[in-house]
XYZ file of C-alpha atoms in Angstrom:
425
model
C 98.337 -17.247 -4.792
C 97.098 -15.511 -7.676
C 93.996 -17.774 -8.536
C 93.021 -18.311 -4.926
C 92.798 -14.380 -4.586
C 90.604 -13.956 -7.707
C 88.444 -16.939 -6.239
C 88.130 -15.017 -3.264
C 87.130 -11.700 -4.626
C 84.172 -13.672 -6.903
C 83.042 -15.020 -3.753
C 82.663 -11.585 -2.049
C 80.797 -10.065 -5.156
C 78.087 -12.999 -5.346
C 77.501 -12.717 -1.431
C 77.235 -8.951 -1.997
C 74.630 -9.508 -4.862
C 72.844 -12.213 -3.018
C 72.295 -10.057 -0.131
C 71.183 -7.091 -2.167
C 68.665 -9.293 -3.810
C 67.408 -10.561 -0.621
C 66.827 -6.791 0.508
C 64.878 -5.949 -2.549
C 62.652 -9.088 -2.262
C 59.801 -7.970 -0.119
C 59.763 -4.626 -2.037
C 59.163 -6.656 -5.157
C 56.388 -8.542 -3.622
C 54.820 -5.999 -2.212
C 54.556 -3.838 -5.491
C 53.446 -7.171 -7.104
C 50.858 -7.459 -4.490
C 49.696 -3.767 -4.553
C 49.493 -3.850 -8.473
C 47.447 -7.162 -8.147
C 45.066 -5.659 -5.682
C 44.722 -2.472 -7.734
C 43.736 -4.704 -10.839
C 41.083 -6.532 -8.681
C 39.499 -3.161 -7.203
C 39.462 -1.713 -10.980
C 37.244 -4.576 -11.962
C 34.932 -4.224 -9.541
C 32.315 -1.471 -10.202
C 32.234 1.342 -7.264
C 28.433 0.954 -6.600
C 26.046 -1.699 -6.240
C 22.651 -0.539 -6.146
C 19.792 -2.690 -5.260
C 16.201 -2.748 -4.460
C 14.927 -4.236 -1.372
C 11.305 -5.651 -0.817
C 10.262 -6.231 2.309
C 7.158 -8.718 2.961
C 3.926 -7.751 4.171
C 3.416 -8.197 7.816
C -0.229 -8.314 9.644
C 0.801 -6.112 12.663
C -0.385 -2.926 11.582
C -2.946 -1.438 8.700
C 0.375 0.337 7.189
C 2.409 -3.079 6.994
C -0.234 -4.890 5.180
C 1.342 -3.898 2.005
C 5.071 -4.374 2.435
C 7.856 -1.885 1.637
C 10.270 -1.165 -0.705
C 13.689 0.559 -0.158
C 16.890 1.266 -2.222
C 20.240 0.086 -1.310
C 23.416 1.416 -2.423
C 26.972 0.014 -1.679
C 29.871 1.876 -2.268
C 33.295 -0.563 -2.197
C 35.569 2.020 -2.499
C 34.286 4.149 0.447
C 33.336 1.020 2.273
C 29.639 2.341 2.867
C 26.313 0.262 2.633
C 23.428 2.560 3.032
C 19.587 2.197 2.596
C 17.559 4.958 1.038
C 13.864 4.744 2.389
C 11.123 6.180 1.026
C 7.992 6.327 3.152
C 9.138 7.518 6.513
C 6.353 9.310 8.752
C 5.686 10.345 12.213
C 2.293 9.824 13.860
C 3.244 12.531 16.304
C 3.803 15.256 14.011
C 1.385 18.345 14.392
C -1.986 17.323 12.443
C -0.963 14.349 11.043
C -4.413 12.496 11.527
C -6.161 15.416 9.937
C -3.791 15.769 7.231
C -4.072 12.085 6.412
C -7.790 12.184 6.560
C -7.767 15.139 3.865
C -5.042 13.146 1.647
C -2.287 15.679 2.501
C 0.027 13.632 4.823
C 3.872 14.475 4.263
C 6.328 11.615 4.082
C 9.786 11.963 3.336
C 13.084 9.898 2.415
C 15.935 9.187 4.992
C 18.946 7.384 4.469
C 20.269 5.110 7.192
C 22.973 2.455 7.332
C 22.243 -1.223 5.991
C 22.998 -2.627 9.477
C 20.189 -0.379 11.245
C 17.802 -1.519 8.365
C 18.632 -5.213 8.876
C 18.527 -4.926 12.817
C 14.981 -3.265 12.559
C 13.173 -5.758 9.581
C 14.986 -9.096 11.590
C 13.842 -7.562 15.096
C 10.077 -7.546 13.718
C 10.888 -11.247 11.885
C 9.658 -9.818 8.534
C 11.360 -11.402 5.496
C 13.090 -9.246 2.730
C 15.196 -9.639 -0.389
C 17.078 -7.638 -3.147
C 17.482 -7.311 -6.716
C 20.597 -6.100 -7.922
C 20.275 -3.473 -10.917
C 22.049 -3.949 -13.878
C 23.697 -0.640 -14.217
C 27.237 0.680 -15.627
C 29.279 2.826 -13.459
C 28.118 5.892 -15.316
C 24.389 4.879 -14.705
C 24.970 3.903 -11.179
C 26.463 7.301 -10.639
C 23.765 8.947 -11.780
C 21.242 7.208 -9.806
C 23.391 7.791 -6.603
C 23.554 11.418 -7.302
C 19.859 11.437 -7.689
C 19.344 9.729 -4.406
C 21.405 11.925 -2.446
C 19.809 15.081 -3.931
C 16.328 13.609 -2.623
C 17.831 13.253 0.779
C 18.777 17.028 1.193
C 16.693 18.890 3.641
C 14.886 20.975 1.131
C 14.111 18.016 -1.210
C 13.431 15.317 1.396
C 9.583 15.851 2.435
C 6.567 14.972 -0.235
C 2.980 14.771 -0.111
C 2.454 11.078 -0.006
C -0.325 9.265 -1.981
C -1.370 5.888 -1.458
C -1.459 4.854 -4.930
C 0.369 7.248 -7.292
C 3.450 8.439 -4.920
C 4.573 5.846 -2.209
C 7.493 3.780 -1.239
C 7.048 1.289 -4.126
C 6.151 3.509 -6.864
C 8.622 6.711 -6.019
C 12.005 4.973 -6.407
C 10.827 3.339 -9.730
C 9.920 6.855 -11.190
C 13.463 8.127 -10.057
C 15.148 5.468 -12.147
C 13.094 6.209 -15.104
C 13.515 10.029 -14.767
C 17.263 9.315 -14.778
C 17.948 6.388 -17.194
C 14.799 6.620 -19.294
C 11.744 4.547 -20.091
C 11.208 1.308 -18.344
C 9.487 -1.520 -20.025
C 5.985 -2.679 -18.138
C 5.550 -6.543 -18.897
C 1.808 -7.420 -17.853
C 1.730 -8.292 -14.445
C 0.801 -12.496 -13.658
C -2.049 -11.175 -11.485
C -4.066 -8.871 -13.953
C -6.272 -7.317 -11.630
C -7.698 -4.043 -10.723
C -6.593 -1.679 -8.081
C -9.331 -2.810 -5.895
C -8.551 -6.412 -6.167
C -4.846 -5.951 -5.497
C -5.925 -3.989 -2.388
C -8.497 -6.875 -1.233
C -5.715 -9.510 -1.620
C -3.544 -7.246 0.803
C -5.993 -6.947 2.904
C -7.843 -10.250 2.792
C -7.467 -11.278 6.720
C -9.156 -8.087 7.997
C -12.760 -8.071 6.523
C -13.685 -4.743 8.300
C -10.663 -3.007 6.834
C -11.972 -4.336 3.511
C -15.208 -3.049 4.180
C -13.938 0.344 4.919
C -11.669 0.652 1.877
C -14.434 -0.541 -0.409
C -16.829 2.069 1.092
C -14.560 5.041 0.736
C -12.761 4.236 -2.720
C -14.749 4.661 -5.660
C -15.301 3.750 -9.291
C -11.717 4.634 -10.392
C -10.471 1.496 -8.099
C -11.961 -0.645 -10.396
C -9.566 0.355 -13.514
C -6.265 -1.596 -14.182
C -2.857 -0.430 -13.295
C -1.062 -0.012 -16.818
C 1.480 2.618 -16.129
C 4.714 2.696 -13.921
C 3.061 5.096 -11.260
C 0.155 2.792 -11.013
C 2.437 0.058 -9.720
C 1.671 0.949 -6.193
C 2.528 -2.391 -4.269
C 6.101 -3.444 -3.567
C 5.093 -7.021 -4.977
C 4.072 -5.282 -8.263
C 7.540 -3.404 -8.177
C 9.514 -6.831 -7.562
C 7.833 -8.418 -10.568
C 8.346 -5.315 -12.762
C 12.100 -5.523 -12.037
C 12.334 -9.155 -12.431
C 10.638 -8.796 -16.232
C 11.373 -5.630 -17.408
C 14.187 -4.079 -19.406
C 15.877 -0.848 -19.797
C 14.144 0.541 -22.996
C 16.833 3.480 -23.461
C 19.970 1.441 -22.685
C 19.855 -1.202 -25.481
C 17.049 -3.012 -24.059
C 18.730 -4.629 -21.410
C 17.370 -6.293 -18.221
C 16.797 -4.513 -15.376
C 18.302 -6.507 -12.937
C 21.451 -9.016 -12.967
C 20.149 -11.121 -9.975
C 18.071 -11.623 -7.016
C 19.219 -12.635 -3.360
C 17.310 -13.483 -0.119
C 18.660 -11.311 2.513
C 16.433 -12.655 5.487
C 13.856 -15.531 5.697
C 11.376 -15.195 8.650
C 11.789 -17.722 11.594
C 8.157 -19.454 11.431
C 8.721 -20.044 15.192
C 8.757 -16.587 16.475
C 6.246 -15.278 13.560
C 3.437 -13.929 16.074
C 0.167 -15.355 15.819
C -2.305 -12.366 15.540
C -4.862 -13.112 18.422
C -8.311 -13.333 17.422
C -10.728 -10.370 18.402
C -14.585 -10.028 17.969
C -14.034 -8.415 14.503
C -12.623 -11.737 13.324
C -15.917 -13.294 14.212
C -18.541 -10.585 13.435
C -17.591 -9.818 10.104
C -19.444 -7.284 8.186
C -21.468 -9.950 6.000
C -22.242 -11.389 9.197
C -23.226 -8.433 11.390
C -25.260 -7.103 8.295
C -27.090 -10.129 7.283
C -28.208 -10.560 11.216
C -29.149 -6.948 11.457
C -31.323 -7.319 8.281
C -32.903 -10.614 9.790
C -33.619 -9.017 13.212
C -35.442 -5.699 11.344
C -37.534 -8.211 9.213
C -38.735 -10.031 12.521
C -39.146 -6.677 14.311
C -41.321 -5.476 11.403
C -43.390 -8.216 11.340
C -44.185 -8.058 15.449
C -44.707 -4.674 15.155
C -47.359 -4.659 12.054
C -49.197 -7.457 13.934
C -49.692 -5.486 17.252
C -49.584 -2.298 15.205
C -47.095 -0.456 17.630
C -44.132 1.217 15.842
C -42.024 2.442 18.778
C -39.663 -0.241 18.447
C -39.090 0.106 14.712
C -38.666 4.047 14.938
C -36.081 3.514 17.709
C -33.902 0.877 15.586
C -34.351 2.454 12.157
C -33.270 5.862 14.278
C -30.277 4.205 15.185
C -29.355 3.189 12.055
C -29.930 5.987 10.077
C -27.866 8.045 12.372
C -25.193 5.684 12.136
C -25.460 5.481 8.435
C -25.748 9.496 8.388
C -22.361 9.770 10.319
C -20.705 7.345 7.734
C -22.368 9.240 4.945
C -20.565 12.742 6.156
C -17.164 10.819 6.432
C -17.517 9.550 2.817
C -19.130 12.654 1.381
C -16.028 14.474 2.921
C -13.454 12.171 1.722
C -15.158 12.029 -1.930
C -15.327 15.584 -2.340
C -13.069 17.553 -0.259
C -9.849 15.196 0.404
C -6.857 14.620 -2.148
C -7.200 10.892 -1.850
C -7.314 9.056 -5.099
C -10.192 7.007 -6.678
C -12.464 8.521 -3.871
C -14.665 10.317 -6.485
C -17.093 9.357 -8.522
C -18.448 6.911 -5.522
C -21.719 5.438 -6.103
C -21.908 4.687 -2.106
C -22.790 8.233 -1.671
C -26.102 7.140 -3.028
C -26.287 4.540 0.065
C -24.774 6.656 3.077
C -25.038 10.507 3.011
C -25.904 13.382 5.655
C -29.683 13.186 4.264
C -30.436 10.370 6.563
C -30.484 12.849 9.740
C -33.613 14.576 8.128
C -35.032 11.248 7.763
C -34.605 10.664 11.355
C -36.129 13.957 12.381
C -39.241 12.919 9.976
C -39.855 9.795 11.519
C -40.895 11.339 15.009
C -42.950 13.949 13.460
C -46.503 13.718 14.269
C -47.413 14.070 10.646
C -44.945 11.548 9.760
C -47.585 10.183 7.467
C -47.934 13.145 5.573
C -47.422 13.558 1.379
C -44.103 15.224 2.106
C -42.634 12.513 4.136
C -43.957 9.912 1.620
C -42.244 11.735 -1.234
C -39.094 12.033 0.749
C -39.022 8.356 1.595
C -39.452 7.341 -1.916
C -37.032 9.555 -3.083
C -34.213 8.314 -0.763
C -35.503 4.589 -1.235
C -35.017 5.139 -5.104
C -31.443 6.697 -4.465
C -30.576 3.386 -2.933
C -32.345 1.186 -5.963
C -30.532 3.200 -8.196
C -27.007 2.500 -6.694
C -27.985 -1.266 -6.586
C -28.850 -1.292 -10.210
C -26.371 1.029 -11.428
C -23.541 -0.931 -9.888
C -24.942 -4.562 -10.818
C -26.107 -4.112 -14.198
C -23.610 -1.315 -15.902
C -20.752 -2.528 -13.267
C -19.448 0.870 -13.060
C -18.547 -0.087 -9.338
C -17.685 -2.987 -7.430
C -19.746 -3.279 -4.318
C -18.807 -5.990 -2.026
C -21.594 -8.443 -0.387
C -21.790 -6.708 2.921
C -22.281 -3.222 1.152
C -25.186 -4.613 -0.790
C -26.719 -6.260 2.437
C -26.257 -2.613 4.057
C -27.978 -1.213 1.064
C -31.140 -3.739 1.068
C -30.968 -3.132 5.176
C -31.192 1.064 4.434
C -34.174 0.162 1.782
C -36.293 -1.632 4.126
C -36.125 1.187 6.363
C -37.289 3.351 3.667
C -40.085 1.175 1.802
C -41.382 -0.880 4.479
C -44.304 1.672 5.295
C -45.237 2.219 1.522
C -45.255 -1.466 0.924
C -47.606 -2.098 4.161
C -49.916 0.646 2.725
C -49.996 -1.134 -0.736
C -50.432 -4.424 0.691
C -53.360 -3.050 2.796
C -55.157 -1.658 -0.468
C -54.297 -5.036 -2.228
C -55.954 -6.705 0.576
C -59.156 -4.545 0.586
C -59.440 -4.804 -3.013
C -59.512 -8.493 -2.893
C -61.625 -8.619 -0.057
C -64.299 -6.532 -1.540
């Protein structure tokens, strides 16, 4: 009886211990799980900051150059936001006038990555991201700077097509916060004009207008961080550069494609008359027609048609000259002065129109005036061809020869008559 009582006691004690262990097992597992998760979270940086590059699109003039934005993922709070420099509103008061003057106001906004993704996938524009190589402290500094930028009192800025836009503004922010960024030479070592022409190569009239409005400075080379004004330039800078003040470490850790456009849904831009009647074709045709009209007019000794044609040409040239002179002398746009196109297109063409229809249009004053303006056109051609101070495109040279013909054919005709009379005598 004694041994059986002891045995029973041990069995009860073992059952009690086993029951207590079973009760404590879930709490032990939960503690281990929480410790494991906590360890994993501490191993992941709070912020992941990347630069998003959106591919160009031919839909509108301002999408031809692509777009740059900054993405910030907060792993602790669970947010995913995009800071977007380059927001504007066509409907703002005086927006068009301010843009012509080179004083448009843009701003930076913050939106969810979901909204950003929906917008650009809706328009079937591809985009990728480059994740920055940052420590936790560096990432916190950049996030703080971005958050300061979106404050109502800071978010608006004076947009500049070259030196302060959606592409170089984030890079300047990074450099101001973390120190100097190494600038490895770009593979395409082109001038500002060549970079712009590459973006607008499928729009000949836009290239023509840009080449008229932008002057000699556009033929310089981008050699500073602020000069890298296109998203593709920023993308290459991030890929090859280093944080010089941070131990010369690479700027990024990896690149990822976020969305590849579906070629089946890419809208083929419908051809318009501007695709067929290019500036080169138009001015070549006008030059040929003007020569034909001149030959016929001199043979018939009737110059009414010539006067009418030249009046129309010079009025258009005068209007274009007013625009170019305004942009060059009064606007804040970069690289608009000096602009040697001012020797071709100017308001003084209106005076010539008045002189053409004067009764004494063969007077010495008129003759000197036409020689003066013809000389300016020749000067522009010679300076740009021989000294290479400014690159002029083929259609601009054709336009120059067309205007030169308007101003010089009377003088040439008189000289030809004199030579003919001397030879006959």
